[in-house]
Amino acid sequence: MESTESSYVSSPEQPRKKSPPPPASPLSDAVEKPTYIKLLVSNAAAGSVIGKGGATITDFQSQSGARIQLSKNYEFFPGTSDRIILISGGIDDALKALELIIAKLLSEIPTEDGDDAEPRMRVRLVVPNNACGSIIGKGGSIIKSFIEESHAGIKISPLDTDFLGLTDRLVAITGTLEEQMHAIDLILSKLTDDTHYLQNMHAPLSYAAAYNSTNHGLNGAGVKFQHNKEDRTNSVTIGVADEHIGLVVGRGGRNIMEISQNSGARIKISDRGDFMSGTNDRKITITGSQRAIHAAEDMIMQKVSYASERETD
């Protein structure tokens, strides 16, 4: 099911003034409450955060004082091919760890010679649906104030009802590193006072249990089900990163035809720019019996997994 993201996005018409540095967190003067940050990264980016032999993640934990965990290889956020990073600790420690991670990923974005523009990336936080109200506010008042203060773009995706049991939403933050960190500081300070948010601190990183209950899960990748009997036609939609679609299709469509023939399922890939809600993942719709769908999913994810392994080598 298609869904439209909320329209809380900064789009100032006047040239922006430089965002002031974020103030000390409102919690920093008192004993810091434990908190956490969940964000999504590609499998390749996860490898950069971990580093050779775990050296980078160990260094980031030492510098920040926060704990950093990642979902297992190919355990993805539903509807995406992105892994989950969980940062936990005091609010200032968690923010420091997040800044180190973002700065590391920004440093690896290729730039052209003579291009002085600051590299940018979109940060996607994972926030429980029942805690989103505390950062939206009545009539969007709180999130609008965060946008005005930080100069960052903040966009909250709707709860995607296509995925069984999913209770998390994505909060996308755009801007310079300074603007993003200012916005995330404001958001996290608000969320840390929300009991609904803190109750999810120790939730498992893997979403597999919720989505594998019908034997269709892709190690945590979300799927869309129509609950029909085994011998009737079902339809499932999965998300695959746009840069990996070519491997699924193959030269002249050879791979996708082979997958369709071997599995017995019909496979349709969305057009360029037609992404899963809140992601940059193209939609692949698989139609057929449950057995055919499961076989096609496995073949597709084998192609994606091979590509991701090569990227992290």
mmCIF file of C-alpha atoms in Angstrom:
data_model
loop_
_atom_site.group_PDB
_atom_site.id
_atom_site.type_symbol
_atom_site.label_atom_id
_atom_site.label_comp_id
_atom_site.label_asym_id
_atom_site.label_seq_id
_atom_site.Cartn_x
_atom_site.Cartn_y
_atom_site.Cartn_z
ATOM 1 C CA MET A 1 0.000 0.000 0.000
ATOM 2 C CA GLU A 2 1.370 3.379 -0.950
ATOM 3 C CA SER A 3 1.541 5.980 1.778
ATOM 4 C CA THR A 4 2.585 9.601 1.749
ATOM 5 C CA GLU A 5 5.044 10.961 4.237
ATOM 6 C CA SER A 6 4.020 13.789 6.535
ATOM 7 C CA SER A 7 4.756 17.253 5.214
ATOM 8 C CA TYR A 8 6.883 18.511 8.079
ATOM 9 C CA VAL A 9 9.861 19.527 5.944
ATOM 10 C CA SER A 10 11.935 22.642 6.162
ATOM 11 C CA SER A 11 11.930 24.679 2.969
ATOM 12 C CA PRO A 12 13.001 28.221 3.869
ATOM 13 C CA GLU A 13 12.684 30.705 1.047
ATOM 14 C CA GLN A 14 15.350 33.037 2.398
ATOM 15 C CA PRO A 15 19.050 32.118 2.529
ATOM 16 C CA ARG A 16 19.773 30.256 5.701
ATOM 17 C CA LYS A 17 21.836 31.743 8.454
ATOM 18 C CA LYS A 18 24.456 29.446 9.809
ATOM 19 C CA SER A 19 22.901 27.184 12.392
ATOM 20 C CA PRO A 20 24.250 27.949 15.862
ATOM 21 C CA PRO A 21 25.916 25.043 17.651
ATOM 22 C CA PRO A 22 23.445 22.913 19.574
ATOM 23 C CA PRO A 23 23.100 23.954 23.192
ATOM 24 C CA ALA A 24 24.015 21.551 25.941
ATOM 25 C CA SER A 25 21.306 18.971 26.285
ATOM 26 C CA PRO A 26 18.590 19.905 28.804
ATOM 27 C CA LEU A 27 19.436 16.678 30.622
ATOM 28 C CA SER A 28 23.173 17.274 30.910
ATOM 29 C CA ASP A 29 22.992 19.365 34.090
ATOM 30 C CA ALA A 30 21.260 16.588 35.951
ATOM 31 C CA VAL A 31 21.987 12.893 36.208
ATOM 32 C CA GLU A 32 21.570 11.716 32.637
ATOM 33 C CA LYS A 33 18.761 9.328 31.937
ATOM 34 C CA PRO A 34 19.707 6.298 29.889
ATOM 35 C CA THR A 35 18.468 6.632 26.336
ATOM 36 C CA TYR A 36 19.022 5.171 22.893
ATOM 37 C CA ILE A 37 19.153 6.068 19.199
ATOM 38 C CA LYS A 38 18.183 3.682 16.428
ATOM 39 C CA LEU A 39 19.105 4.511 12.847
ATOM 40 C CA LEU A 40 19.285 2.748 9.503
ATOM 41 C CA VAL A 41 22.409 2.248 7.380
ATOM 42 C CA SER A 42 23.131 0.223 4.270
ATOM 43 C CA ASN A 43 25.001 -3.045 4.629
ATOM 44 C CA ALA A 44 28.080 -1.421 3.093
ATOM 45 C CA ALA A 45 27.883 1.512 5.523
ATOM 46 C CA ALA A 46 27.542 -0.943 8.414
ATOM 47 C CA GLY A 47 30.882 -2.439 7.373
ATOM 48 C CA SER A 48 32.478 1.016 7.537
ATOM 49 C CA VAL A 49 31.094 1.602 11.028
ATOM 50 C CA ILE A 50 32.413 -1.756 12.234
ATOM 51 C CA GLY A 51 35.848 -1.396 10.634
ATOM 52 C CA LYS A 52 38.504 -4.038 10.113
ATOM 53 C CA GLY A 53 38.310 -6.510 12.970
ATOM 54 C CA GLY A 54 35.832 -4.222 14.745
ATOM 55 C CA ALA A 55 38.474 -1.498 15.197
ATOM 56 C CA THR A 56 36.269 1.453 14.190
ATOM 57 C CA ILE A 57 33.251 0.585 16.333
ATOM 58 C CA THR A 58 35.527 -0.123 19.299
ATOM 59 C CA ASP A 59 37.169 3.279 18.867
ATOM 60 C CA PHE A 60 33.793 5.044 18.595
ATOM 61 C CA GLN A 61 32.588 3.367 21.798
ATOM 62 C CA SER A 62 35.787 4.366 23.595
ATOM 63 C CA GLN A 63 35.575 7.989 22.431
ATOM 64 C CA SER A 64 31.890 8.430 23.222
ATOM 65 C CA GLY A 65 31.262 6.217 26.225
ATOM 66 C CA ALA A 66 28.132 4.857 24.504
ATOM 67 C CA ARG A 67 27.395 1.284 23.483
ATOM 68 C CA ILE A 68 26.974 0.652 19.734
ATOM 69 C CA GLN A 69 25.276 -2.470 18.371
ATOM 70 C CA LEU A 70 24.272 -3.518 14.850
ATOM 71 C CA SER A 71 21.681 -5.956 13.597
ATOM 72 C CA LYS A 72 23.142 -9.110 12.107
ATOM 73 C CA ASN A 73 24.209 -9.314 8.494
ATOM 74 C CA TYR A 74 21.057 -9.283 6.322
ATOM 75 C CA GLU A 75 18.722 -8.641 9.260
ATOM 76 C CA PHE A 76 17.029 -5.594 7.793
ATOM 77 C CA PHE A 77 14.417 -3.054 8.771
ATOM 78 C CA PRO A 78 11.082 -4.150 7.240
ATOM 79 C CA GLY A 79 10.676 -3.128 3.611
ATOM 80 C CA THR A 80 14.332 -2.156 3.200
ATOM 81 C CA SER A 81 17.752 -3.690 2.722
ATOM 82 C CA ASP A 82 19.172 -1.540 5.548
ATOM 83 C CA ARG A 83 20.608 -2.729 8.851
ATOM 84 C CA ILE A 84 19.803 -1.175 12.226
ATOM 85 C CA ILE A 85 22.353 0.536 14.466
ATOM 86 C CA LEU A 86 21.467 0.856 18.155
ATOM 87 C CA ILE A 87 23.345 3.419 20.254
ATOM 88 C CA SER A 88 22.664 3.382 23.998
ATOM 89 C CA GLY A 89 23.935 5.333 26.994
ATOM 90 C CA GLY A 90 23.549 8.809 28.424
ATOM 91 C CA ILE A 91 22.108 11.351 26.008
ATOM 92 C CA ASP A 92 25.383 13.221 25.466
ATOM 93 C CA ASP A 93 27.326 9.983 25.012
ATOM 94 C CA ALA A 94 24.747 8.688 22.523
ATOM 95 C CA LEU A 95 24.837 11.928 20.537
ATOM 96 C CA LYS A 96 28.654 11.866 20.459
ATOM 97 C CA ALA A 97 28.626 8.310 19.125
ATOM 98 C CA LEU A 98 26.061 9.237 16.475
ATOM 99 C CA GLU A 99 28.142 12.219 15.368
ATOM 100 C CA LEU A 100 31.212 9.999 14.996
ATOM 101 C CA ILE A 101 29.225 7.540 12.881
ATOM 102 C CA ILE A 102 27.717 10.199 10.605
ATOM 103 C CA ALA A 103 31.068 11.980 10.202
ATOM 104 C CA LYS A 104 32.697 8.661 9.244
ATOM 105 C CA LEU A 105 30.056 7.929 6.600
ATOM 106 C CA LEU A 106 30.208 11.494 5.248
ATOM 107 C CA SER A 107 33.989 11.233 4.894
ATOM 108 C CA GLU A 108 33.526 8.285 2.542
ATOM 109 C CA ILE A 109 31.166 10.067 0.150
ATOM 110 C CA PRO A 110 33.146 10.670 -3.074
ATOM 111 C CA THR A 111 33.509 14.304 -4.155
ATOM 112 C CA GLU A 112 34.646 15.822 -7.427
ATOM 113 C CA ASP A 113 37.827 17.860 -7.658
ATOM 114 C CA GLY A 114 37.129 21.531 -6.988
ATOM 115 C CA ASP A 115 33.776 20.801 -5.323
ATOM 116 C CA ASP A 116 33.817 22.666 -2.022
ATOM 117 C CA ALA A 117 30.236 21.761 -1.123
ATOM 118 C CA GLU A 118 29.897 20.000 2.211
ATOM 119 C CA PRO A 119 28.925 16.333 1.679
ATOM 120 C CA ARG A 120 25.475 15.428 2.959
ATOM 121 C CA MET A 121 23.533 12.315 3.755
ATOM 122 C CA ARG A 122 20.039 11.614 5.024
ATOM 123 C CA VAL A 123 19.871 10.261 8.567
ATOM 124 C CA ARG A 124 16.899 7.972 9.248
ATOM 125 C CA LEU A 125 15.976 7.424 12.888
ATOM 126 C CA VAL A 126 13.677 4.601 13.977
ATOM 127 C CA VAL A 127 11.024 5.853 16.433
ATOM 128 C CA PRO A 128 8.090 3.915 17.957
ATOM 129 C CA ASN A 129 4.778 5.070 16.543
ATOM 130 C CA ASN A 130 3.341 5.760 19.996
ATOM 131 C CA ALA A 131 6.224 8.144 20.776
ATOM 132 C CA CYS A 132 6.001 10.204 17.570
ATOM 133 C CA GLY A 133 3.311 12.460 19.004
ATOM 134 C CA SER A 134 5.806 13.908 21.489
ATOM 135 C CA ILE A 135 8.014 15.232 18.676
ATOM 136 C CA ILE A 136 5.171 16.292 16.372
ATOM 137 C CA GLY A 137 3.137 18.284 18.887
ATOM 138 C CA LYS A 138 -0.332 19.725 18.486
ATOM 139 C CA GLY A 139 -0.813 20.763 14.879
ATOM 140 C CA GLY A 140 2.868 19.982 14.235
ATOM 141 C CA SER A 141 3.978 22.781 16.560
ATOM 142 C CA ILE A 142 6.929 20.960 18.128
ATOM 143 C CA ILE A 143 8.461 19.570 14.950
ATOM 144 C CA LYS A 144 8.053 22.951 13.240
ATOM 145 C CA SER A 145 9.947 24.597 16.090
ATOM 146 C CA PHE A 146 12.728 21.990 15.754
ATOM 147 C CA ILE A 147 12.986 22.742 12.023
ATOM 148 C CA GLU A 148 13.147 26.499 12.628
ATOM 149 C CA GLU A 149 15.748 26.197 15.381
ATOM 150 C CA SER A 150 18.046 23.669 13.714
ATOM 151 C CA HIS A 151 17.526 24.645 10.035
ATOM 152 C CA ALA A 152 17.430 20.913 9.257
ATOM 153 C CA GLY A 153 14.752 19.190 7.216
ATOM 154 C CA ILE A 154 12.699 16.762 9.320
ATOM 155 C CA LYS A 155 10.266 14.346 7.727
ATOM 156 C CA ILE A 156 8.257 11.655 9.536
ATOM 157 C CA SER A 157 6.976 8.725 7.522
ATOM 158 C CA PRO A 158 3.514 7.373 8.318
ATOM 159 C CA LEU A 159 3.177 4.008 10.004
ATOM 160 C CA ASP A 160 3.376 1.471 7.194
ATOM 161 C CA THR A 161 0.483 -0.952 7.647
ATOM 162 C CA ASP A 162 1.767 -3.207 4.868
ATOM 163 C CA PHE A 163 3.995 -5.019 7.352
ATOM 164 C CA LEU A 164 2.523 -7.256 10.013
ATOM 165 C CA GLY A 165 3.258 -6.136 13.561
ATOM 166 C CA LEU A 166 5.391 -3.124 12.596
ATOM 167 C CA THR A 167 5.046 -0.373 15.228
ATOM 168 C CA ASP A 168 8.021 1.815 14.261
ATOM 169 C CA ARG A 169 8.201 4.840 11.983
ATOM 170 C CA LEU A 170 11.147 6.524 10.256
ATOM 171 C CA VAL A 171 12.206 10.096 10.982
ATOM 172 C CA ALA A 172 14.398 11.398 8.137
ATOM 173 C CA ILE A 173 16.705 14.342 8.894
ATOM 174 C CA THR A 174 18.555 16.278 6.194
ATOM 175 C CA GLY A 175 21.015 19.156 6.239
ATOM 176 C CA THR A 176 24.634 19.727 7.156
ATOM 177 C CA LEU A 177 26.167 17.605 9.898
ATOM 178 C CA GLU A 178 25.832 20.526 12.309
ATOM 179 C CA GLU A 179 22.160 21.050 11.425
ATOM 180 C CA GLN A 180 21.387 17.353 11.667
ATOM 181 C CA MET A 181 23.030 16.956 15.058
ATOM 182 C CA HIS A 182 21.204 20.017 16.385
ATOM 183 C CA ALA A 183 17.878 18.582 15.201
ATOM 184 C CA ILE A 184 18.616 15.122 16.613
ATOM 185 C CA ASP A 185 19.613 16.648 19.957
ATOM 186 C CA LEU A 186 16.237 18.399 20.129
ATOM 187 C CA ILE A 187 14.364 15.266 19.072
ATOM 188 C CA LEU A 188 16.210 12.943 21.449
ATOM 189 C CA SER A 189 15.818 15.274 24.418
ATOM 190 C CA LYS A 190 12.059 15.210 23.846
ATOM 191 C CA LEU A 191 11.883 11.451 23.280
ATOM 192 C CA THR A 192 13.920 10.655 26.382
ATOM 193 C CA ASP A 193 11.084 12.137 28.478
ATOM 194 C CA ASP A 194 8.552 9.895 26.710
ATOM 195 C CA THR A 195 7.860 6.622 28.552
ATOM 196 C CA HIS A 196 6.702 4.949 25.331
ATOM 197 C CA TYR A 197 10.095 5.620 23.783
ATOM 198 C CA LEU A 198 12.116 4.357 26.736
ATOM 199 C CA GLN A 199 10.019 1.182 26.971
ATOM 200 C CA ASN A 200 11.455 0.158 23.594
ATOM 201 C CA MET A 201 15.092 0.579 24.645
ATOM 202 C CA HIS A 202 15.675 -3.151 25.027
ATOM 203 C CA ALA A 203 13.555 -4.299 22.080
ATOM 204 C CA PRO A 204 15.443 -6.780 19.860
ATOM 205 C CA LEU A 205 17.236 -5.338 16.836
ATOM 206 C CA SER A 206 15.919 -8.084 14.594
ATOM 207 C CA TYR A 207 12.398 -7.751 13.214
ATOM 208 C CA ALA A 208 12.541 -11.354 11.996
ATOM 209 C CA ALA A 209 10.306 -12.839 14.703
ATOM 210 C CA ALA A 210 7.370 -10.644 13.756
ATOM 211 C CA TYR A 211 7.688 -11.179 10.013
ATOM 212 C CA ASN A 212 8.909 -14.778 9.811
ATOM 213 C CA SER A 213 5.884 -16.183 11.627
ATOM 214 C CA THR A 214 4.325 -17.169 8.297
ATOM 215 C CA ASN A 215 7.600 -18.581 6.896
ATOM 216 C CA HIS A 216 7.954 -15.733 4.406
ATOM 217 C CA GLY A 217 10.475 -13.532 6.221
ATOM 218 C CA LEU A 218 13.761 -12.554 4.595
ATOM 219 C CA ASN A 219 15.910 -12.443 7.735
ATOM 220 C CA GLY A 220 13.985 -9.410 8.936
ATOM 221 C CA ALA A 221 13.094 -7.799 5.608
ATOM 222 C CA GLY A 222 9.456 -6.786 5.681
ATOM 223 C CA VAL A 223 6.949 -8.365 3.377
ATOM 224 C CA LYS A 224 3.340 -7.711 2.476
ATOM 225 C CA PHE A 225 0.934 -10.608 2.739
ATOM 226 C CA GLN A 226 -2.514 -11.495 1.569
ATOM 227 C CA HIS A 227 -3.505 -14.384 3.836
ATOM 228 C CA ASN A 228 -4.805 -16.898 1.374
ATOM 229 C CA LYS A 229 -4.600 -20.667 1.342
ATOM 230 C CA GLU A 230 -1.482 -22.450 0.088
ATOM 231 C CA ASP A 231 -3.004 -23.392 -3.259
ATOM 232 C CA ARG A 232 -4.291 -19.895 -4.031
ATOM 233 C CA THR A 233 -2.460 -16.915 -5.473
ATOM 234 C CA ASN A 234 -0.684 -14.628 -3.023
ATOM 235 C CA SER A 235 1.143 -11.359 -3.566
ATOM 236 C CA VAL A 236 4.201 -10.141 -1.667
ATOM 237 C CA THR A 237 6.111 -6.877 -2.014
ATOM 238 C CA ILE A 238 9.701 -6.568 -0.827
ATOM 239 C CA GLY A 239 12.193 -3.705 -0.985
ATOM 240 C CA VAL A 240 15.623 -3.915 -2.643
ATOM 241 C CA ALA A 241 18.154 -1.081 -2.707
ATOM 242 C CA ASP A 242 18.036 0.788 -6.010
ATOM 243 C CA GLU A 243 21.744 0.158 -6.654
ATOM 244 C CA HIS A 244 21.180 -3.623 -6.456
ATOM 245 C CA ILE A 245 18.221 -3.805 -8.843
ATOM 246 C CA GLY A 246 20.521 -4.339 -11.818
ATOM 247 C CA LEU A 247 21.879 -7.526 -10.254
ATOM 248 C CA VAL A 248 18.362 -8.830 -9.701
ATOM 249 C CA VAL A 249 17.326 -8.017 -13.291
ATOM 250 C CA GLY A 250 20.536 -9.154 -15.002
ATOM 251 C CA ARG A 251 21.743 -8.336 -18.505
ATOM 252 C CA GLY A 252 18.765 -8.207 -20.822
ATOM 253 C CA GLY A 253 16.518 -9.355 -17.959
ATOM 254 C CA ARG A 254 18.254 -12.745 -17.826
ATOM 255 C CA ASN A 255 18.375 -13.059 -14.008
ATOM 256 C CA ILE A 256 14.782 -12.040 -13.370
ATOM 257 C CA MET A 257 13.529 -14.394 -16.091
ATOM 258 C CA GLU A 258 15.559 -17.255 -14.621
ATOM 259 C CA ILE A 259 14.227 -16.555 -11.108
ATOM 260 C CA SER A 260 10.670 -16.451 -12.426
ATOM 261 C CA GLN A 261 11.061 -19.687 -14.382
ATOM 262 C CA ASN A 262 12.772 -21.593 -11.556
ATOM 263 C CA SER A 263 10.362 -20.429 -8.839
ATOM 264 C CA GLY A 264 7.135 -20.380 -10.842
ATOM 265 C CA ALA A 265 6.321 -16.886 -9.532
ATOM 266 C CA ARG A 266 5.508 -13.732 -11.500
ATOM 267 C CA ILE A 267 7.862 -10.867 -10.636
ATOM 268 C CA LYS A 268 7.344 -7.140 -11.246
ATOM 269 C CA ILE A 269 9.848 -4.404 -10.402
ATOM 270 C CA SER A 270 8.705 -0.831 -9.786
ATOM 271 C CA ASP A 271 9.811 1.991 -12.103
ATOM 272 C CA ARG A 272 12.774 4.215 -11.292
ATOM 273 C CA GLY A 273 11.848 6.653 -8.537
ATOM 274 C CA ASP A 274 8.972 4.471 -7.288
ATOM 275 C CA PHE A 275 10.320 3.549 -3.849
ATOM 276 C CA MET A 276 9.073 1.857 -0.713
ATOM 277 C CA SER A 277 7.706 4.430 1.729
ATOM 278 C CA GLY A 278 10.465 6.326 3.561
ATOM 279 C CA THR A 279 13.316 4.523 1.743
ATOM 280 C CA ASN A 280 15.357 4.487 -1.451
ATOM 281 C CA ASP A 281 14.393 0.865 -2.076
ATOM 282 C CA ARG A 282 12.650 -0.203 -5.277
ATOM 283 C CA LYS A 283 9.560 -2.381 -4.920
ATOM 284 C CA ILE A 284 9.591 -5.950 -6.182
ATOM 285 C CA THR A 285 6.146 -7.554 -6.277
ATOM 286 C CA ILE A 286 6.103 -11.357 -6.378
ATOM 287 C CA THR A 287 2.882 -13.197 -7.224
ATOM 288 C CA GLY A 288 2.152 -16.917 -7.070
ATOM 289 C CA SER A 289 1.699 -19.744 -4.597
ATOM 290 C CA GLN A 290 3.306 -19.392 -1.186
ATOM 291 C CA ARG A 291 5.963 -21.922 -2.166
ATOM 292 C CA ALA A 292 6.749 -20.067 -5.417
ATOM 293 C CA ILE A 293 6.954 -16.717 -3.624
ATOM 294 C CA HIS A 294 9.270 -18.094 -0.951
ATOM 295 C CA ALA A 295 11.571 -19.610 -3.592
ATOM 296 C CA ALA A 296 11.687 -16.344 -5.583
ATOM 297 C CA GLU A 297 12.419 -14.317 -2.434
ATOM 298 C CA ASP A 298 15.343 -16.567 -1.559
ATOM 299 C CA MET A 299 16.806 -16.283 -5.072
ATOM 300 C CA ILE A 300 16.448 -12.489 -5.103
ATOM 301 C CA MET A 301 18.039 -12.067 -1.680
ATOM 302 C CA GLN A 302 20.927 -14.341 -2.697
ATOM 303 C CA LYS A 303 21.681 -11.870 -5.503
ATOM 304 C CA VAL A 304 21.487 -8.912 -3.087
ATOM 305 C CA SER A 305 23.544 -10.672 -0.411
ATOM 306 C CA TYR A 306 26.303 -11.439 -2.902
ATOM 307 C CA ALA A 307 26.470 -7.769 -3.912
ATOM 308 C CA SER A 308 26.568 -6.606 -0.273
ATOM 309 C CA GLU A 309 29.355 -9.053 0.576
ATOM 310 C CA ARG A 310 31.463 -7.710 -2.305
ATOM 311 C CA GLU A 311 30.889 -4.113 -1.108
ATOM 312 C CA THR A 312 32.144 -4.889 2.412
ATOM 313 C CA ASP A 313 35.240 -6.825 1.294
#
